[in-house]
Short mmCIF file of C-alpha atoms and ligand atoms in Angstrom, two decimals:
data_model
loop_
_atom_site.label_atom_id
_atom_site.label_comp_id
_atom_site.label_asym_id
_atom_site.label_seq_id
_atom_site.Cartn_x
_atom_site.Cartn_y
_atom_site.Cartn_z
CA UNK A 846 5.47 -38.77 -7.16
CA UNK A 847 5.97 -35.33 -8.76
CA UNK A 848 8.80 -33.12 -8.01
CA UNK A 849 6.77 -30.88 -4.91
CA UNK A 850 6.11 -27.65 -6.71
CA UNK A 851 7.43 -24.36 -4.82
CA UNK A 852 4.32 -22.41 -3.52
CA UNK A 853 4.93 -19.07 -2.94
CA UNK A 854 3.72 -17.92 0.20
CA UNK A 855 3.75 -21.44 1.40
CA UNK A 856 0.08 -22.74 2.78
CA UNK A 857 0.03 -24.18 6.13
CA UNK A 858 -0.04 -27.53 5.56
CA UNK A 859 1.02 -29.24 1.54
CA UNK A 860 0.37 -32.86 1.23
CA UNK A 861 2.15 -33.69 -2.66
CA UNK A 862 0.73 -37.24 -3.60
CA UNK A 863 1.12 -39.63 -6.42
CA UNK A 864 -0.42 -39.33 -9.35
CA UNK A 865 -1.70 -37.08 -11.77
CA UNK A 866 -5.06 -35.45 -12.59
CA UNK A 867 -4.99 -35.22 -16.24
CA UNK A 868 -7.25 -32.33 -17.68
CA UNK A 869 -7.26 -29.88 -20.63
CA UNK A 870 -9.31 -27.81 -18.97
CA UNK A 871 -8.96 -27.73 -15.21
CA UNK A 872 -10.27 -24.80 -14.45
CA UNK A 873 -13.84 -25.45 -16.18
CA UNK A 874 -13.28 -28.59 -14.21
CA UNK A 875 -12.65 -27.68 -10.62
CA UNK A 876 -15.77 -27.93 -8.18
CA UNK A 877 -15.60 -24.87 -6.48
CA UNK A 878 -18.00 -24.15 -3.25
CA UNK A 879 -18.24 -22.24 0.21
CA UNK A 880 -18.41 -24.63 3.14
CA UNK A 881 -19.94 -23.44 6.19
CA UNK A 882 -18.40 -25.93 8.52
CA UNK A 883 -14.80 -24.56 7.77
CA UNK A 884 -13.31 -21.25 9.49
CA UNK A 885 -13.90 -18.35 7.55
CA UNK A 886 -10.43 -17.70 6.57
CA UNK A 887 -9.57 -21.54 5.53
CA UNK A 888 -9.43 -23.57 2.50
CA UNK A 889 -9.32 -26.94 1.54
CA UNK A 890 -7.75 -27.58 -2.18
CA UNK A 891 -7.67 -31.37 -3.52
CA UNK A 892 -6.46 -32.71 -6.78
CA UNK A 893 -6.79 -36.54 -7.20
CA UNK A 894 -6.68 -38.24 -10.36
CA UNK A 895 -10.03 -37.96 -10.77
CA UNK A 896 -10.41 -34.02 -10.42
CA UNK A 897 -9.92 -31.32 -7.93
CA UNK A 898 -12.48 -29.76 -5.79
CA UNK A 899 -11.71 -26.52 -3.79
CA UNK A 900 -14.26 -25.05 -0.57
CA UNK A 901 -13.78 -22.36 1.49
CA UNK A 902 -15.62 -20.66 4.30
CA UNK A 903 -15.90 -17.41 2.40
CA UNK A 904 -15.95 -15.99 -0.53
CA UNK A 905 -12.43 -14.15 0.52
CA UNK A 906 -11.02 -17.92 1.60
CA UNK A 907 -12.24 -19.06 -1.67
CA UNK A 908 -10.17 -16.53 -4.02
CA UNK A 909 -7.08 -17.17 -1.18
CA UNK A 910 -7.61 -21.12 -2.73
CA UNK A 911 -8.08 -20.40 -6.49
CA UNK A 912 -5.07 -18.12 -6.55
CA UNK A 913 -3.16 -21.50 -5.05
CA UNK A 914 -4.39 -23.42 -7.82
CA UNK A 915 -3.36 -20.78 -10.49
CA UNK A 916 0.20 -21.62 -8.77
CA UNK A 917 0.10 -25.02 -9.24
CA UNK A 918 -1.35 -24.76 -13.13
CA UNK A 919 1.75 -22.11 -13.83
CA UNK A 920 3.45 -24.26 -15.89
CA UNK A 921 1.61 -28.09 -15.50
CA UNK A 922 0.21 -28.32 -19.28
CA UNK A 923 -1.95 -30.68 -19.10
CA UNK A 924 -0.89 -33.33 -16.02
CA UNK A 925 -1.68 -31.37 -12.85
CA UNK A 926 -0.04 -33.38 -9.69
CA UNK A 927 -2.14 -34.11 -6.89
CA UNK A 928 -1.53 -32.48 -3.72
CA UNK A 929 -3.99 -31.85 -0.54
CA UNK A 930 -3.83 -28.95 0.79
CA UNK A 931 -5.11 -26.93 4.01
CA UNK A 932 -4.86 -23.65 4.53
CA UNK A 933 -5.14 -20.12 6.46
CA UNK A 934 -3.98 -16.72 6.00
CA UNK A 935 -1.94 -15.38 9.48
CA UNK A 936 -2.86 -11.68 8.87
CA UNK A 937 -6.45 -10.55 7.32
CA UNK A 938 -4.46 -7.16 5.71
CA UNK A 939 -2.14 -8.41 3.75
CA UNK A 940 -0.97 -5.46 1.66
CA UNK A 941 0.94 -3.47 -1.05
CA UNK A 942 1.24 0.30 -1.13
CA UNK A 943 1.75 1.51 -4.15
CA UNK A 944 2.51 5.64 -4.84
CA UNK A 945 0.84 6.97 -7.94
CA UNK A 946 1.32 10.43 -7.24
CA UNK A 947 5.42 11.21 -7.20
CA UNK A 948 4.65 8.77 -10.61
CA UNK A 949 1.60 8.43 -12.06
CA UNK A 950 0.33 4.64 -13.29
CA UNK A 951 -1.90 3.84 -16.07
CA UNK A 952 -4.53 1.54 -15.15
CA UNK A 953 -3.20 -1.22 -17.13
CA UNK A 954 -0.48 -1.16 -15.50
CA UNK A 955 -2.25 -1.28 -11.88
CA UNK A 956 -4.17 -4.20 -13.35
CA UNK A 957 -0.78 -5.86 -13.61
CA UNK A 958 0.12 -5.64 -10.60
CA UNK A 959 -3.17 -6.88 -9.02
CA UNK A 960 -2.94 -10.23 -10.96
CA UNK A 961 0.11 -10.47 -9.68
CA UNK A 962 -0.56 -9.71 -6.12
CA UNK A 963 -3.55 -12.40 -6.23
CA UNK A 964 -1.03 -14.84 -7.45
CA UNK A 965 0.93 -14.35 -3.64
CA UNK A 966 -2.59 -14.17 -1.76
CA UNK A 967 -1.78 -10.27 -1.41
CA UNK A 968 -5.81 -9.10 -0.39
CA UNK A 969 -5.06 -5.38 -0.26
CA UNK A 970 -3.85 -2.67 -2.54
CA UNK A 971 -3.31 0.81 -0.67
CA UNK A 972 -3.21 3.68 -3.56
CA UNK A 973 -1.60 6.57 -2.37
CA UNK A 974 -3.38 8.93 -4.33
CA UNK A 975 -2.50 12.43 -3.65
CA UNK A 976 0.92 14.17 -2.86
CA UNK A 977 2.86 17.25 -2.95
CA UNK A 978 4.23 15.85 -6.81
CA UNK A 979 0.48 15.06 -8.14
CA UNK A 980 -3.16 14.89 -7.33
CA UNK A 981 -4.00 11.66 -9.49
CA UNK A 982 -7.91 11.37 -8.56
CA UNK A 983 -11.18 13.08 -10.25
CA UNK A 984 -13.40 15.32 -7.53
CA UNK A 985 -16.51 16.30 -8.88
CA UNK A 986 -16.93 20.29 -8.20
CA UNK A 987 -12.82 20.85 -8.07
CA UNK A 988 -11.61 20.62 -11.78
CA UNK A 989 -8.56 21.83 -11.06
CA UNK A 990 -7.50 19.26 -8.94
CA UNK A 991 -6.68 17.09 -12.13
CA UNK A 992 -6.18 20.13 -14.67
CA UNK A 993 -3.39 21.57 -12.61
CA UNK A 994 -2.58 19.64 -9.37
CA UNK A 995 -1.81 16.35 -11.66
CA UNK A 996 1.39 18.19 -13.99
CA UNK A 997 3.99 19.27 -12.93
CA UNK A 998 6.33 20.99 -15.11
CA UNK A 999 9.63 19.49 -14.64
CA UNK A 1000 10.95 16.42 -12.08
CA UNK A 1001 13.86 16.65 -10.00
CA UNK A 1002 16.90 14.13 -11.16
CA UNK A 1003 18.66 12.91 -8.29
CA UNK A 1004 18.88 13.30 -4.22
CA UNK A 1005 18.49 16.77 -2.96
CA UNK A 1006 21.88 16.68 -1.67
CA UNK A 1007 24.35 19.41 -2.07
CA UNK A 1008 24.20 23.50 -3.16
CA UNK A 1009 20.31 23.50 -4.74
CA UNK A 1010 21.98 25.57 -7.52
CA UNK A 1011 23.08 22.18 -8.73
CA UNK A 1012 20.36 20.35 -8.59
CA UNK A 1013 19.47 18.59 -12.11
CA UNK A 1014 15.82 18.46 -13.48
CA UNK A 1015 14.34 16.29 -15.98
CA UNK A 1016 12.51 19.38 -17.98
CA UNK A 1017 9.46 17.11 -19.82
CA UNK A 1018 6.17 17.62 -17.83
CA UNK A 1019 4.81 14.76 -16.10
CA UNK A 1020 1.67 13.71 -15.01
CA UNK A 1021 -1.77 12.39 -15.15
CA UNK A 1022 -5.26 11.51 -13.23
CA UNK A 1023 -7.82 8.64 -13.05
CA UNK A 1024 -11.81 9.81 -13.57
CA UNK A 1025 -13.71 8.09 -10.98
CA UNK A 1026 -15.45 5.72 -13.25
CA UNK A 1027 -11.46 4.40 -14.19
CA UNK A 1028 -11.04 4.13 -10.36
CA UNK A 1029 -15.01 1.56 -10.28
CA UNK A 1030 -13.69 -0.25 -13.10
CA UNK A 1031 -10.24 -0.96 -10.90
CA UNK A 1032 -12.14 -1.60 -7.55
CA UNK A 1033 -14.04 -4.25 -9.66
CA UNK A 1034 -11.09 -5.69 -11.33
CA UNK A 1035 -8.96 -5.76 -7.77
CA UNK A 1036 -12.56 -7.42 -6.52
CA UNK A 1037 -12.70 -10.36 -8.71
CA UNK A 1038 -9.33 -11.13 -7.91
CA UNK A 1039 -9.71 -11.15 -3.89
CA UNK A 1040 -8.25 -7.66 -3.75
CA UNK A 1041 -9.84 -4.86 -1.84
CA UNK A 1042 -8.21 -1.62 -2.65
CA UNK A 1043 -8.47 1.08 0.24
CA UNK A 1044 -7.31 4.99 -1.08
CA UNK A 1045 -5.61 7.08 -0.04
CA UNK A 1046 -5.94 11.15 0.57
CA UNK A 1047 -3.14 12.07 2.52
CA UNK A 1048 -3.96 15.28 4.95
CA UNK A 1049 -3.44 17.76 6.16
CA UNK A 1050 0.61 17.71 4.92
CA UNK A 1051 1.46 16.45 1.61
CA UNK A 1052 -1.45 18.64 0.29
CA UNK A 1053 0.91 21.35 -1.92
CA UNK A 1054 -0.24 20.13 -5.37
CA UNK A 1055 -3.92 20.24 -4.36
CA UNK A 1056 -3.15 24.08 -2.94
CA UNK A 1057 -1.22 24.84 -5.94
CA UNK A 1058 -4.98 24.58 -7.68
CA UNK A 1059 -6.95 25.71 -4.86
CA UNK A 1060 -4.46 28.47 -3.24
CA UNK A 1061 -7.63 29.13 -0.98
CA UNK A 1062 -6.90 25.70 0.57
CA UNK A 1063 -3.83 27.10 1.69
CA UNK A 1064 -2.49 28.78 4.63
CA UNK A 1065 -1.41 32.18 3.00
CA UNK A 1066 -3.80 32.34 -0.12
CA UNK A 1067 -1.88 35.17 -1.44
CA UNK A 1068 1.01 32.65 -2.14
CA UNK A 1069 1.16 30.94 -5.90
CA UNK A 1070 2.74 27.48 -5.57
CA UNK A 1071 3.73 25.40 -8.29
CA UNK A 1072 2.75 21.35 -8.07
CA UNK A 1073 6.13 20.19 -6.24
CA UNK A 1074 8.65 19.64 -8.53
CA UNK A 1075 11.69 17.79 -5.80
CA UNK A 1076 10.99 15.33 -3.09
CA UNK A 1077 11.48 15.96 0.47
CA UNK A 1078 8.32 16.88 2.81
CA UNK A 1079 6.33 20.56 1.78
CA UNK A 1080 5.82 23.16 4.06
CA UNK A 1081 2.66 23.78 2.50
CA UNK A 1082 -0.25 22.52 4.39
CA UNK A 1083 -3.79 22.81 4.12
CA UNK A 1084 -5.21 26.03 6.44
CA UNK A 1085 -7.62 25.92 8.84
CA UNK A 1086 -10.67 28.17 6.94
CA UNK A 1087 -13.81 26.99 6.72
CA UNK A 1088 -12.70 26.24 2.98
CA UNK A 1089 -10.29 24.06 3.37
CA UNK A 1090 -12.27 21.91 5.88
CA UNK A 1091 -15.23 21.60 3.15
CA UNK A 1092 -12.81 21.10 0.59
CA UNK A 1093 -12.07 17.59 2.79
CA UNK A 1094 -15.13 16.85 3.49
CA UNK A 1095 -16.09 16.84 -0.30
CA UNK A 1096 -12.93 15.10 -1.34
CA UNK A 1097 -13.69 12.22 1.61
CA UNK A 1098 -17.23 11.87 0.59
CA UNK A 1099 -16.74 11.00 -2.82
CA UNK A 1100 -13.98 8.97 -2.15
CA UNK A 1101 -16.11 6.68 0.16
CA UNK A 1102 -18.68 6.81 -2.84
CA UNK A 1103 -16.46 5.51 -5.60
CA UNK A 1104 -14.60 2.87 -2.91
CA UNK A 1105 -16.40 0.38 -1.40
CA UNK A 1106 -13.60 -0.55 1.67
CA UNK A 1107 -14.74 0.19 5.07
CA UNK A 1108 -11.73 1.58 5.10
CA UNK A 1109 -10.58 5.07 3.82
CA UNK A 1110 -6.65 5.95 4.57
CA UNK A 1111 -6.14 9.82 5.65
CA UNK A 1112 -1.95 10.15 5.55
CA UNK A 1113 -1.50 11.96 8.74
CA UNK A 1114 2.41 11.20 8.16
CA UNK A 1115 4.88 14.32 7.58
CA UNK A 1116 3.22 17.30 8.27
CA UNK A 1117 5.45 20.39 9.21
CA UNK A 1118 3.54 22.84 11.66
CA UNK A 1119 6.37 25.71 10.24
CA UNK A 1120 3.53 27.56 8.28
CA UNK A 1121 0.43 26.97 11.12
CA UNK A 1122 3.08 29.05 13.34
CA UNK A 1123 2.98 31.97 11.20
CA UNK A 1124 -0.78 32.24 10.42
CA UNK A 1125 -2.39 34.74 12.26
CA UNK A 1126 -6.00 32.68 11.40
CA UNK A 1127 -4.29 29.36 12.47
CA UNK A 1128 -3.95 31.51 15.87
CA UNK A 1129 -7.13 32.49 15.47
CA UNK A 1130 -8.92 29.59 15.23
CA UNK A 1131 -6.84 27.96 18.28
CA UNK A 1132 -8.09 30.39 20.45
CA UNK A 1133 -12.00 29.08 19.34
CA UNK A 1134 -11.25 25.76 19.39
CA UNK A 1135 -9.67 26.67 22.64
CA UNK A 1136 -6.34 24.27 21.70
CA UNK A 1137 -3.20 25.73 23.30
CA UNK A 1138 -0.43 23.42 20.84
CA UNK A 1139 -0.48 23.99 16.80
CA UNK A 1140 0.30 20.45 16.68
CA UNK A 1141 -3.12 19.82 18.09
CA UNK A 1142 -4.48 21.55 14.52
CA UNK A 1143 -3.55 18.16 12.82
CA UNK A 1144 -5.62 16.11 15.85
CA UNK A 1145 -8.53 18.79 14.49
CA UNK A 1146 -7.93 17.37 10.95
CA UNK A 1147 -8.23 13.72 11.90
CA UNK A 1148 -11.58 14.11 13.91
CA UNK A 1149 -12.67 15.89 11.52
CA UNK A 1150 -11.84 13.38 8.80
CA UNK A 1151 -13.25 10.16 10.82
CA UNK A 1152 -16.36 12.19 11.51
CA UNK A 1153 -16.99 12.41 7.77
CA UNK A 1154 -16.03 9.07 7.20
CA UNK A 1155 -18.10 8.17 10.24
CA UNK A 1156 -21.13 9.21 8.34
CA UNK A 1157 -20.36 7.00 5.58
CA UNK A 1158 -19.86 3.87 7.48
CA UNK A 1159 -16.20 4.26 7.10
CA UNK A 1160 -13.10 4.12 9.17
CA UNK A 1161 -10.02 6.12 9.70
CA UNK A 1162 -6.06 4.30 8.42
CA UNK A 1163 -3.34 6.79 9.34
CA UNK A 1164 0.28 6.55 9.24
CA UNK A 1165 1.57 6.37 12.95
CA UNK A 1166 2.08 10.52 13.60
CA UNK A 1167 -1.14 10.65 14.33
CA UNK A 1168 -1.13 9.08 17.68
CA UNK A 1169 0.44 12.45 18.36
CA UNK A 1170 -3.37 13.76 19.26
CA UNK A 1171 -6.47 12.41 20.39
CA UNK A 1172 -7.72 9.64 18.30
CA UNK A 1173 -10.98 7.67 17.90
CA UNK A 1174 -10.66 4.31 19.16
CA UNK A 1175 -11.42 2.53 16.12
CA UNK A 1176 -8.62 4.15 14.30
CA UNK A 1177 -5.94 1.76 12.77
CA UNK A 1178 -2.87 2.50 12.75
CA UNK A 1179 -0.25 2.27 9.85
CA UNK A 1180 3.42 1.70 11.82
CA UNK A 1181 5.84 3.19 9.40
CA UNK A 1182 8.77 5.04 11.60
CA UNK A 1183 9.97 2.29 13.36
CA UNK A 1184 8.92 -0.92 13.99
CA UNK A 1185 9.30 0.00 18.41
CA UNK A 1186 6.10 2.13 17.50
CA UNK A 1187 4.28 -1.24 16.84
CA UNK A 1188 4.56 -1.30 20.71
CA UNK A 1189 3.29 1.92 21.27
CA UNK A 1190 0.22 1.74 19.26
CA UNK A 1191 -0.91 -1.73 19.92
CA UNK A 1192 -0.05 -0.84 24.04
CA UNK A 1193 -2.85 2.10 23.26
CA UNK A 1194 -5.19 -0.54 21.96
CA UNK A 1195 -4.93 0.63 18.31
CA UNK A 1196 -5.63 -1.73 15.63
CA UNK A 1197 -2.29 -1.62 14.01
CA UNK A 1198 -0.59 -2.62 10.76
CA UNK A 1199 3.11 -3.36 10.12
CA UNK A 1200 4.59 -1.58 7.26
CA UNK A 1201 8.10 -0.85 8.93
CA UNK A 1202 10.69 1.44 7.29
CA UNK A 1203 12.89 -0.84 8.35
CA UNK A 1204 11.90 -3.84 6.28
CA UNK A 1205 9.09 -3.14 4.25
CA UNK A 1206 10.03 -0.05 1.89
CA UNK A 1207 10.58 -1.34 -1.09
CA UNK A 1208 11.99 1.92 -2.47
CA UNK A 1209 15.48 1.12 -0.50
CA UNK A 1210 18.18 -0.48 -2.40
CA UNK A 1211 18.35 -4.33 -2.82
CA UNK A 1212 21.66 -4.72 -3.58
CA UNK A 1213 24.53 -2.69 -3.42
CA UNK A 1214 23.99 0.45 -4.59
CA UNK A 1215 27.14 0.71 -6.76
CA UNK A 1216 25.40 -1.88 -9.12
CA UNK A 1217 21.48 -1.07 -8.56
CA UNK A 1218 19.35 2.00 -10.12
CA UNK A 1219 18.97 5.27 -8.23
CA UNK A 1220 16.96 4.57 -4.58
CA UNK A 1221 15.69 6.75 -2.04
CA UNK A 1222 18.59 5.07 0.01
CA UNK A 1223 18.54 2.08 2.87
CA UNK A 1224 19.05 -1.32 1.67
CA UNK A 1225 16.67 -4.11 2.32
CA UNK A 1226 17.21 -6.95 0.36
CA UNK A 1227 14.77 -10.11 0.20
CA UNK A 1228 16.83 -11.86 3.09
CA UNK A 1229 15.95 -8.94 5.34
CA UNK A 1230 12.34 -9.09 4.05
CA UNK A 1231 11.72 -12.76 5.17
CA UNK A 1232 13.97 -12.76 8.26
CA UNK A 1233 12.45 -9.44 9.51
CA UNK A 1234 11.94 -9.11 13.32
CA UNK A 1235 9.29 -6.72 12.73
CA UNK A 1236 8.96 -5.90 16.25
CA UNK A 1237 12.30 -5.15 18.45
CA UNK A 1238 9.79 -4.78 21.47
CA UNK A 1239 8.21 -7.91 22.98
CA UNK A 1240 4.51 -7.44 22.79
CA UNK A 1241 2.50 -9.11 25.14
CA UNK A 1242 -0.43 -11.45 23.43
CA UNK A 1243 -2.79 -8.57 23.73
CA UNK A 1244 -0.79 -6.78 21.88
CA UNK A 1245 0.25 -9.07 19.50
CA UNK A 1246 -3.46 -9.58 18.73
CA UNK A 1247 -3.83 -5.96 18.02
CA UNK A 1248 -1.59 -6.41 14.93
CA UNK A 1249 -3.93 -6.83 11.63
CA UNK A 1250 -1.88 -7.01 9.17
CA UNK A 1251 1.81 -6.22 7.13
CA UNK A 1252 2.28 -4.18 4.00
CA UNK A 1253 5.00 -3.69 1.84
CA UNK A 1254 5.82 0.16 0.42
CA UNK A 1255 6.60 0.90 -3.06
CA UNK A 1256 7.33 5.07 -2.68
CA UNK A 1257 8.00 5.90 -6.23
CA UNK A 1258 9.96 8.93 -6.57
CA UNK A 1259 13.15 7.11 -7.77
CA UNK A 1260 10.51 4.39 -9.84
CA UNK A 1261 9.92 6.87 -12.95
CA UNK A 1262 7.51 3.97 -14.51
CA UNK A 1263 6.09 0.77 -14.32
CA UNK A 1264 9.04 -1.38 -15.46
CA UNK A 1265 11.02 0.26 -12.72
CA UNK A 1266 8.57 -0.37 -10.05
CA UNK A 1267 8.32 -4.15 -10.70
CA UNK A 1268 11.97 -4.06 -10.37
CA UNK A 1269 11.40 -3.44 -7.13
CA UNK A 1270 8.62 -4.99 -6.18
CA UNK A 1271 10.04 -8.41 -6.98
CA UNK A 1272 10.71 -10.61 -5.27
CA UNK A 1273 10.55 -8.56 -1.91
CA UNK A 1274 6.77 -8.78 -2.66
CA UNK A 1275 7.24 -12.68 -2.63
CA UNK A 1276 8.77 -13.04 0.70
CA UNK A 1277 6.75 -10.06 2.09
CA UNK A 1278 3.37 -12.29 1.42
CA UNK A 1279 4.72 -15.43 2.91
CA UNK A 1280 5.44 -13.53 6.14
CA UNK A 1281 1.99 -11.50 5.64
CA UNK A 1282 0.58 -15.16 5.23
CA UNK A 1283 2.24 -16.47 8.08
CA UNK A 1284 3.73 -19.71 5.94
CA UNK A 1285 5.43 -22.20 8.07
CA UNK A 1286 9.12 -20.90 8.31
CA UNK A 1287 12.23 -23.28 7.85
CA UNK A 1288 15.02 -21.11 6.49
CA UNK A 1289 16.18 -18.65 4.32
CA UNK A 1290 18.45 -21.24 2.41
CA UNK A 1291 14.72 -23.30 2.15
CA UNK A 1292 12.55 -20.46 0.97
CA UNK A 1293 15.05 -19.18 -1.54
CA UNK A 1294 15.33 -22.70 -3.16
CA UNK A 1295 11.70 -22.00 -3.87
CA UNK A 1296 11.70 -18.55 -4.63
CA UNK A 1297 13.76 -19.67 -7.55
CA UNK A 1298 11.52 -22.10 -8.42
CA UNK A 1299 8.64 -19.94 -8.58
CA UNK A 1300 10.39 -17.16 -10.49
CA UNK A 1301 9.45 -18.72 -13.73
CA UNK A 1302 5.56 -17.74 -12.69
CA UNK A 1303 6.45 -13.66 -12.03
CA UNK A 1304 8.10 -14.30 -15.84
CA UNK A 1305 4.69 -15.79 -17.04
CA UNK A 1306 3.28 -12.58 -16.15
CA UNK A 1307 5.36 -10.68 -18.19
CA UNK A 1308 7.03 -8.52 -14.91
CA UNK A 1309 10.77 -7.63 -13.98
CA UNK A 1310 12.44 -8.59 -10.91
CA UNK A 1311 15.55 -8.02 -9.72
CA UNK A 1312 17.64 -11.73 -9.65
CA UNK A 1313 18.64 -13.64 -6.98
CA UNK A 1314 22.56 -13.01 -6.03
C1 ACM B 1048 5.88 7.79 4.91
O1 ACM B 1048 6.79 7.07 4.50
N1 ACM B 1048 5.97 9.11 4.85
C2 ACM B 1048 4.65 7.23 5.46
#
């Protein structure tokens, strides 16, 4: 009997046999079909000696199975082992966030990270496309978006800790944009590996590279902002003219044109109400829209945005602030502040997905930070990631239904390119999709002996990773 191989997540049940199936080419040999009879998540995989056959009951179920069987081939030559397996995904989201704006990503380099994901049964990639640092996506009818709202002139080096006067810069420009035809082409690629890849537009705060094209956009129009050049959350906001609403619907509609998800993210997270005080219009339009809060301006942005959406078949992802104001009930929510808000928002009857500060932002150390490259801070190392308690309030089964999915984070203000964010990524990502996948936990001590076994396969792929201690 072969040595078992280490899976990474691990399926739900793994039946290693004797034998081998030998094969030069076992992918031109594996029967592949959709079975009606099983669940729609499940697959079946079985390699006997005399070939390997693979059903599912979807097409999503299917890709879930192939990208098992690309495990197994990492690394078999030409005697595959036989093995039986049966198998079911826990959560239907199970995602990676990934920040192009604070660094901007060639494609290629997206692609990378898709094959990868597929590899660990990862189904979604969340592309935070628009910040106060960049605006990385093409909208027809607002050129400026990606002529100026993509550079920015200089980056901040460093925390913005002590006297600003000492802050350091890094003084070469940085930036870049995707046309929308760049963005198909990745949909398509992310597609044919069992990825779906829902965008982002984060509104109405982290909006001050878009207003520093579009000062109209803005609150106080009069003001000439720069595309943010430190990190830290922007006072600039979008305003509440008539402009600034079209300018979302626009963006919104051809965002649900050039992505086919059903669903579209809309931020929601971080978004100061400083300059909405000042405004004499903000004031102004309160009084029509007879709100008595400024807060409630932001609850004006998300109807608005779902309504847009609405007409495009699409629904509304937010990051948790906005269960601040009304909401439409089909809204899911993205738990980010703490995981006791995973309470909150599934007790509301929110759809919910777990992307935790606590244990899923990847941009926090992973070792100590004495020997690790410049992070945003915390420390979560892979330990934390597959032990995780994700919620520190008991949720009743109601509740617990409620909860979708779980995401890891990959904020990239401290990941200056795409070497850096693989360091990162791995091998959090590895234990983050055998918890998203709901693998049959033993113990750490049992998952890490095959973490290190699978390692070799994140090497095959060309991509960095931190080692294990
Ligand atoms: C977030 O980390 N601002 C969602």
């Amino acid at each position: 009997m072969p040595d078992p191989i280490a899976l990474v997540p691990l399926p739900q049940s793994v039946l290693w046999s004797e034998g081998v199936w030998e094969t030069s080419d076992p992918w031109g040999e594996l029967s592949v079909g959709l079975n009606e009879d099983l669940p729609r998540t499940e697959y079946s995989l079985t390699i006997s000696p005399s070939g390997a056959n693979l059903a599912a009951g979807s097409e999503a179920a299917l890709a879930d199975g192939r990208n098992t069987f690309a495990q197994i081939l990492t690394g078999a030559g030409t005697s595959i082992p036989c093995v039986t397996i049966h198998d079911h995904p826990q959560y239907a989201w199970r995602g990676m966030h990934l920040d192009v704006s604070r660094h901007f990503l060639p494609v290629g380099e997206i692609e990378t990270l898709l094959d990868v994901m597929a590899l660990h049964r990862l189904n979604i990639l969340h592309l935070h496309l628009t910040d106060d640092q960049g605006w990385r996506l093409e909208i027809r009818g607002y050129p400026r978006l990606t002529e100026v709202g993509a550079w920015r002139s200089r980056t901040l080096k460093g925390h913005m800790s002590g006297d600003e006067e000492s802050w350091e810069f890094d003084e070469t420009s940085h930036g870049g944009s995707y046309s929308q035809d760049e963005m198909r082409g990745l949909v398509e690629y992310a597609r044919r590996r069992g990825i779906m890849i829902v965008p982002e537009v984060d509104l109405p705060g982290h909006m001050q590279a878009a207003i520093a094209a579009y000062p109209e956009l803005g609150n106080f129009p009069e003001q000439r902002l720069g595309v943010r050049e430190v990190w830290g959350i922007s006072d600039h906001v979008l305003g509440v003219s008539d402009t600034a609403f079209d300018f979302v619907r626009d963006v919104l509609t051809q965002v649900a044109e050039i992505f086919p998800a059903p669903y579209v993210h809309i931020g929601g997270d971080e978004c100061p109400r400083t300059e909405w005080e000042r405004s004499s219009a903000a004031r102004a339009r309160m009084n029509e829209w007879g709100l008595t809060r400024v807060s409630e301006i932001q609850g004006r942005y998300t109807q608005f945005a779902a309504d847009v959406l609405a007409e495009h078949g699409k629904k509304v992802i937010a990051w948790d602030e906005v269960l601040e104001s009304h909401l439409p009930d089909d809204t899911v929510i993205m738990n980010w502040r703490h995981g006791n808000g995973l309470a909150t928002a599934t007790s509301r009857g929110f759809r919910t997905i777990i992307a935790n500060n606590e244990h899923t932002y990847f941009d926090h150390y992973q070792g100590d930070p004495a020997d690790e490259p410049l992070a945003i801070g915390g420390h979560t190392t892979v330990k934390d990631v597959y032990t995780a308690e994700f919620s520190p309030k008991k949720l009743t089964e109601d509740q617990e239904g409620l909860l979708i999915g779980l995401q890891g984070q990959l904020w990239t203000e401290y990941m200056p390119d795409a070497e850096h964010v693989q360091y990162m990524a791995f091998p959090r990502m590895c234990a983050l999709a055998e918890r998203a996948w709901g693998s049959p936990r033993q113990s750490y001590a049992e998952f890490e002996e095959r973490l290190r076994a699978h390692l070799p396969r994140l090497d095959a792929f060309g991509v960095r990773y931190r080692p294990l201690d």
